[in-house]
PDB file of C-alpha atoms in Angstrom:
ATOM      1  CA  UNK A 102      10.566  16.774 -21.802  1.00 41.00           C
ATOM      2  CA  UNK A 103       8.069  19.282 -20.553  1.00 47.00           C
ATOM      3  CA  UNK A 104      10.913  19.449 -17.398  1.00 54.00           C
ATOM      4  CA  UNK A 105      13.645  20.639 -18.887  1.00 72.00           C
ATOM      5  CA  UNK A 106      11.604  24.087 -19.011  1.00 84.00           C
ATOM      6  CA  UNK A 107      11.430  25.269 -16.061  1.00 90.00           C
ATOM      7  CA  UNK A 108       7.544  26.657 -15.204  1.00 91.00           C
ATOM      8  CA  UNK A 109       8.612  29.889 -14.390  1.00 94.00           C
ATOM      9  CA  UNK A 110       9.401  30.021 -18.155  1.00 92.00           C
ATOM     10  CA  UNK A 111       6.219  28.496 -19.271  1.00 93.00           C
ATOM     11  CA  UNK A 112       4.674  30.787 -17.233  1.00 95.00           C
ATOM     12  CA  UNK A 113       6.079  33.975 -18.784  1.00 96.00           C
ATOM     13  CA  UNK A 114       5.662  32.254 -22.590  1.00 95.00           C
ATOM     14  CA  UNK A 115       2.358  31.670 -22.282  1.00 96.00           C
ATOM     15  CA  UNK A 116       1.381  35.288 -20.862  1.00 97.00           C
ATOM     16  CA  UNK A 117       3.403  37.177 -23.430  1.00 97.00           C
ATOM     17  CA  UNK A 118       2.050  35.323 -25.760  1.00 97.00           C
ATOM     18  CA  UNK A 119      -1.648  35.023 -24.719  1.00 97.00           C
ATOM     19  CA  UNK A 120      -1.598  38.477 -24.392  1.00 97.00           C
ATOM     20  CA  UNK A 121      -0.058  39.277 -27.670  1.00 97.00           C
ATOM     21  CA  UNK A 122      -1.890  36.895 -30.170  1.00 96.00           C
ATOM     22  CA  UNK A 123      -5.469  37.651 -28.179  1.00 97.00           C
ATOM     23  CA  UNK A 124      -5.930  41.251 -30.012  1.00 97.00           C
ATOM     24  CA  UNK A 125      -4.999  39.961 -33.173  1.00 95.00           C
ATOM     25  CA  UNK A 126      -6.842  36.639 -33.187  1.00 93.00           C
ATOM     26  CA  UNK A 127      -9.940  38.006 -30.710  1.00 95.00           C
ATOM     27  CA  UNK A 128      -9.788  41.523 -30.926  1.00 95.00           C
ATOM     28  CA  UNK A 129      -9.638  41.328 -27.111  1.00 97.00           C
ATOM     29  CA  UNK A 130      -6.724  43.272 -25.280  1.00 97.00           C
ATOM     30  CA  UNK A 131      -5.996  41.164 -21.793  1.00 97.00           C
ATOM     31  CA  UNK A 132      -4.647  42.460 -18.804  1.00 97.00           C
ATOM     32  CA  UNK A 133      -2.769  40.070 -16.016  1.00 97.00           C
ATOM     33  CA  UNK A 134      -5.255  40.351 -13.041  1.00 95.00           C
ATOM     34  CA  UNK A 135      -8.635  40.336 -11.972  1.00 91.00           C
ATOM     35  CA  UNK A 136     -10.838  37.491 -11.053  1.00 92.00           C
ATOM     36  CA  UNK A 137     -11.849  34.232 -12.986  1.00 92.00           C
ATOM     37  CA  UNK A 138     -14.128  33.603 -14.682  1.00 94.00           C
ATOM     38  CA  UNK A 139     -17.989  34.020 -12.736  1.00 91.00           C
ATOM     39  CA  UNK A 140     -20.949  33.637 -15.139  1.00 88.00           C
ATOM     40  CA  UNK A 141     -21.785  31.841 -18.274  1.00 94.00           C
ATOM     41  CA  UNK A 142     -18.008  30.182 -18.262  1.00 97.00           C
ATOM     42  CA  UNK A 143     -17.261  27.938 -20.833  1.00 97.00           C
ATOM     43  CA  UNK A 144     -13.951  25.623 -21.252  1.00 97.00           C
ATOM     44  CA  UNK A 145     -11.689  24.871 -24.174  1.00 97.00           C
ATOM     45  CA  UNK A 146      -9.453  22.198 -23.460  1.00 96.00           C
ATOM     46  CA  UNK A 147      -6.499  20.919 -25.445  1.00 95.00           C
ATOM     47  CA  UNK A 148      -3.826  18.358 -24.894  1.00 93.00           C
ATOM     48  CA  UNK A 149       0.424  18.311 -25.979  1.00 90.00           C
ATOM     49  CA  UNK A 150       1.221  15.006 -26.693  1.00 82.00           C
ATOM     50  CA  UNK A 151       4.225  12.546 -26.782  1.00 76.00           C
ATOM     51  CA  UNK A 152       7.452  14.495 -24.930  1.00 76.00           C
ATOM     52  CA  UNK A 153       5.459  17.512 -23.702  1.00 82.00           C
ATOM     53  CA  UNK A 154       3.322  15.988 -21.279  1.00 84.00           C
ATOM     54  CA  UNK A 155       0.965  18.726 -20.549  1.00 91.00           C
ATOM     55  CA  UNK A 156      -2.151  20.550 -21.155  1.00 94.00           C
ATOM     56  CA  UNK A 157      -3.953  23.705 -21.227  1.00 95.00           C
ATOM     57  CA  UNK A 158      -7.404  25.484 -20.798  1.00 97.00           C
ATOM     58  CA  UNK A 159      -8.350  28.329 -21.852  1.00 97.00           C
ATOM     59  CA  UNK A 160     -11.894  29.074 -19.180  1.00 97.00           C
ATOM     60  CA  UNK A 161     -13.589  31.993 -20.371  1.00 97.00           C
ATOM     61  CA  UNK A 162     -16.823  33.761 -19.866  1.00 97.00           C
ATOM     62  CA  UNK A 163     -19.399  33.243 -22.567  1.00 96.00           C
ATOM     63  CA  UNK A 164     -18.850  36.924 -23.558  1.00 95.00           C
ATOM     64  CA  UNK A 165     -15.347  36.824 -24.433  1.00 96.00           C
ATOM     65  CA  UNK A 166     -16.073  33.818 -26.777  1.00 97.00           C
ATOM     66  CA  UNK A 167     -18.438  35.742 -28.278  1.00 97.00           C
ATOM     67  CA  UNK A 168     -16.909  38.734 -28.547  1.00 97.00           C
ATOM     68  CA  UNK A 169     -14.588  36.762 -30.064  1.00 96.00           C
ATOM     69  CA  UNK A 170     -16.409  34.951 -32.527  1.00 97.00           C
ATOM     70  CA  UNK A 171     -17.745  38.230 -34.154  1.00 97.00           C
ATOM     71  CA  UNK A 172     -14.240  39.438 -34.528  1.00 96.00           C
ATOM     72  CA  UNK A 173     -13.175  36.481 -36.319  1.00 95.00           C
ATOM     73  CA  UNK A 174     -16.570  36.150 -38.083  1.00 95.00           C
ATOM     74  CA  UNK A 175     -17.204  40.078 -38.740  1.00 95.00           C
ATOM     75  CA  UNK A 176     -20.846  39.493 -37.563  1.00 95.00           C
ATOM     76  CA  UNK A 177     -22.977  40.407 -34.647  1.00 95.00           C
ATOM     77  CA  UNK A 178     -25.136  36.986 -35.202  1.00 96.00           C
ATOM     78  CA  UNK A 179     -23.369  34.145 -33.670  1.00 96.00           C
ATOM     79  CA  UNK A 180     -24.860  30.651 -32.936  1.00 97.00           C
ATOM     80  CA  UNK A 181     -23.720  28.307 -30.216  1.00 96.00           C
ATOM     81  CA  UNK A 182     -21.778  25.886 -32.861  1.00 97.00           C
ATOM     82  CA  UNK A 183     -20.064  29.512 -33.589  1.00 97.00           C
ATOM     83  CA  UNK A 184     -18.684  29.857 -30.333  1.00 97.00           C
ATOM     84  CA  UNK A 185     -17.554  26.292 -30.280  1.00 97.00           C
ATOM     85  CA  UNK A 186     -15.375  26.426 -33.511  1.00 97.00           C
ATOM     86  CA  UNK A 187     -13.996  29.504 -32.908  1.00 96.00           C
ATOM     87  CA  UNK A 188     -13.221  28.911 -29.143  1.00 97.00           C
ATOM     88  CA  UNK A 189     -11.388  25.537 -30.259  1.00 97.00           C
ATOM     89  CA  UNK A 190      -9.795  27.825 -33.167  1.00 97.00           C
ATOM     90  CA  UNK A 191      -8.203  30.274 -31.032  1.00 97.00           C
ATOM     91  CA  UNK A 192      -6.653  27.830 -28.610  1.00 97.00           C
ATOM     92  CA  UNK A 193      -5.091  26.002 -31.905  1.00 96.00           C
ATOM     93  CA  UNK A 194      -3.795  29.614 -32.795  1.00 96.00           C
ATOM     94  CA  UNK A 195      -2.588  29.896 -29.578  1.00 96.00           C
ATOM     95  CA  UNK A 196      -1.106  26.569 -28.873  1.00 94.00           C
ATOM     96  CA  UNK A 197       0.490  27.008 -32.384  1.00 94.00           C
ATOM     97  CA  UNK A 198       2.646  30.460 -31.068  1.00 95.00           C
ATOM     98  CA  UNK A 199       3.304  27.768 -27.907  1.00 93.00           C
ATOM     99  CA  UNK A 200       4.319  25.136 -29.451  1.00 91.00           C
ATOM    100  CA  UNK A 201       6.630  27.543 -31.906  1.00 93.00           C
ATOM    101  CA  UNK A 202       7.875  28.901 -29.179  1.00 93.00           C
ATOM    102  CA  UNK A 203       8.939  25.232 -27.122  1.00 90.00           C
ATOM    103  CA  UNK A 204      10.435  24.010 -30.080  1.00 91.00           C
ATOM    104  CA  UNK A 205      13.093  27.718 -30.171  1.00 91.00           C
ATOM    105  CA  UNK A 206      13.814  26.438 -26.274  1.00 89.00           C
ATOM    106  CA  UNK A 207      13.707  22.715 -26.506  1.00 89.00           C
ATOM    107  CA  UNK A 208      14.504  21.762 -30.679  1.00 91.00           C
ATOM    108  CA  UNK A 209      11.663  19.316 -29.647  1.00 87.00           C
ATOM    109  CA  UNK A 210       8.789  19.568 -31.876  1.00 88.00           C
ATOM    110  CA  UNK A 211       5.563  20.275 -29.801  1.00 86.00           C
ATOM    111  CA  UNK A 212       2.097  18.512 -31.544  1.00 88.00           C
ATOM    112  CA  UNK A 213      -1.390  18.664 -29.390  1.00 91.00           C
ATOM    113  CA  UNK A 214      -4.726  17.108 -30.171  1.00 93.00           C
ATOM    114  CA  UNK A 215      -8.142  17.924 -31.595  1.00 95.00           C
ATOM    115  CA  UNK A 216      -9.492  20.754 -28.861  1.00 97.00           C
ATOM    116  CA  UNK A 217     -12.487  19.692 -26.560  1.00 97.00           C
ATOM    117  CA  UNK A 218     -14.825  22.318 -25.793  1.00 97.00           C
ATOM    118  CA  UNK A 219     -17.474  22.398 -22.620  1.00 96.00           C
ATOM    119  CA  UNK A 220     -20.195  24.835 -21.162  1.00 95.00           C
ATOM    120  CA  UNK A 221     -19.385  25.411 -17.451  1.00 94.00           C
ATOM    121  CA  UNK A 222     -15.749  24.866 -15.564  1.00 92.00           C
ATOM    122  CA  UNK A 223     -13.931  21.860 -16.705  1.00 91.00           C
ATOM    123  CA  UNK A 224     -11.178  20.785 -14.888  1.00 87.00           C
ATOM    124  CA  UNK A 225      -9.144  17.767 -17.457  1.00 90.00           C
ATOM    125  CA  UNK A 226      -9.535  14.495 -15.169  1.00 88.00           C
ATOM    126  CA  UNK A 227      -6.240  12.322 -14.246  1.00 89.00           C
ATOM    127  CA  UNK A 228      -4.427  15.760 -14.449  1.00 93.00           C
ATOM    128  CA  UNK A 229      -3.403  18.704 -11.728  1.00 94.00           C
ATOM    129  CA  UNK A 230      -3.489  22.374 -12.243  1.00 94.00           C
ATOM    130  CA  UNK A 231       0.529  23.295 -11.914  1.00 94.00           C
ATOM    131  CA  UNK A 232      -0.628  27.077 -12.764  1.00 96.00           C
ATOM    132  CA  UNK A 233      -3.033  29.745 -13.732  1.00 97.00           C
ATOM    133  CA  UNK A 234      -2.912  32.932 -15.465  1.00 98.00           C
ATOM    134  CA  UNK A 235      -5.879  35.455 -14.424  1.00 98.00           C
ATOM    135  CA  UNK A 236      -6.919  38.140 -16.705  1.00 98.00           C
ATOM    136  CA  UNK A 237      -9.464  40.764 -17.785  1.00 97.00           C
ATOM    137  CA  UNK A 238     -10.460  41.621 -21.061  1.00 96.00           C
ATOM    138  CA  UNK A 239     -10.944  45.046 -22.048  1.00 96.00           C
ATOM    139  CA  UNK A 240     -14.993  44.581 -22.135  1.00 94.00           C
ATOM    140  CA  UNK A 241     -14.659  43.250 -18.575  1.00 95.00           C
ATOM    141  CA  UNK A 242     -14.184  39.409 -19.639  1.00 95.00           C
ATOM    142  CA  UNK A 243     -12.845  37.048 -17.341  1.00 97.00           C
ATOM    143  CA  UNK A 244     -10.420  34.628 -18.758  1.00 97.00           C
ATOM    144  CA  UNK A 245      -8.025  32.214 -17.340  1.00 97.00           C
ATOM    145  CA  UNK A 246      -5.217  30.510 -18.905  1.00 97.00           C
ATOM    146  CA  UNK A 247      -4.703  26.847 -16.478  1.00 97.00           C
ATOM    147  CA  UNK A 248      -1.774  24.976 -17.311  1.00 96.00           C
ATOM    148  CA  UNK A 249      -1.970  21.295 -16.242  1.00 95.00           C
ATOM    149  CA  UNK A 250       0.422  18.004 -15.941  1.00 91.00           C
ATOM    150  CA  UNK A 251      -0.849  14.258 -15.819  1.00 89.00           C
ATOM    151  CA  UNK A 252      -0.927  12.609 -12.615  1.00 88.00           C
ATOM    152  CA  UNK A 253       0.100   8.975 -14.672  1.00 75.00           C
ATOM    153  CA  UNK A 254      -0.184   7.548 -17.417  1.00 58.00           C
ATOM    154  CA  UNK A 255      -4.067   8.103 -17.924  1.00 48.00           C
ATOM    155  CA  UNK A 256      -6.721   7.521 -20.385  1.00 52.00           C
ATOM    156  CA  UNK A 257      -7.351  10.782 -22.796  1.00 54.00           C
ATOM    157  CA  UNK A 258      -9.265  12.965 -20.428  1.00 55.00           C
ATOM    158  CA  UNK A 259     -10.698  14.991 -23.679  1.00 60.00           C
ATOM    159  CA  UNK A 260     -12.447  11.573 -25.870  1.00 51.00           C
ATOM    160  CA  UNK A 261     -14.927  11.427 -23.103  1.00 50.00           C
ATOM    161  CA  UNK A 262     -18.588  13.259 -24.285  1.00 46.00           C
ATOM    162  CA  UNK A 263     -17.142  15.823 -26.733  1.00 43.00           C
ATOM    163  CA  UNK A 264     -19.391  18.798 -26.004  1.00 40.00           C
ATOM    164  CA  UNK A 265     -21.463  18.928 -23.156  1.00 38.00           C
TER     165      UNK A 265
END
């Protein structure tokens, strides 16, 4: 199913609406550009299932997570298990808008798992990177948006070690 859009499209959904739903859910205006991700990056991973066979990432610095999670929060203390929950919370928000947005294209309802979250790059195993959107925060974040498809039929690259 995921073929019948072509990734051009994807492409331009998921920027319009990464970069729409990011100030309201983050507080975090993002600009197309820059470089990834350098320091302190963290991964929040997240699977479509059944006819949209694909996946996206959302790898962020630390800071934007953070930034994040006292926007959402309305607090300047934030633990670790704070930036977890509200890193897999905004990629449900966005994935949400996503999957909204498929079904308008496709009338194919879109579902996705339980988010996985990881400290450091995490590329999703048994899959390949088809794109990635590059951008930069407006407190100098570096975020990128990776869009992947399965190489086969493989196991669920997210059940292995939860949080690491």
């Amino acid at each position: 199913m995921y073929n019948s859009v072509p990734q051009q499209d994807l492409m331009e959904i998921y920027d319009q609406i990464a970069r729409e739903i990011t100030p309201q859910a983050a507080g975090i205006r993002l600009q197309p550009g820059g470089e990834g991700p350098r320091e302190e990056i963290c991964t929040v991973c997240i699977l479509f299932e059944k006819e949209f066979r694909m996946a996206l990432s959302v790898c962020a610095e630390k800071s934007m997570f953070v930034r994040t999670a006292q926007y959402m929060m309305q607090t300047e203390e934030i633990s670790r298990q704070d930036i977890e929950d509200v890193a897999k919370e905004y990629i449900n928000v966005l994935c949400g808008h996503f999957a909204s947005r498929l079904f308008r294209l496709t009338k194919t309802p879109a579902r996705f798992s339980v988010p996985a979250f990881h400290e450091g790059r995490r590329p999703l195993e048994g899959h390949r990177e088809d794109f990635v959107l590059t951008y930069t925060g407006d407190g100098d974040e570096h975020v990128q948006l990776i869009h992947y498809t399965p190489l086969k039929a493989a196991p669920d690259p997210l059940s292995r070690g939860g949080a690491e």
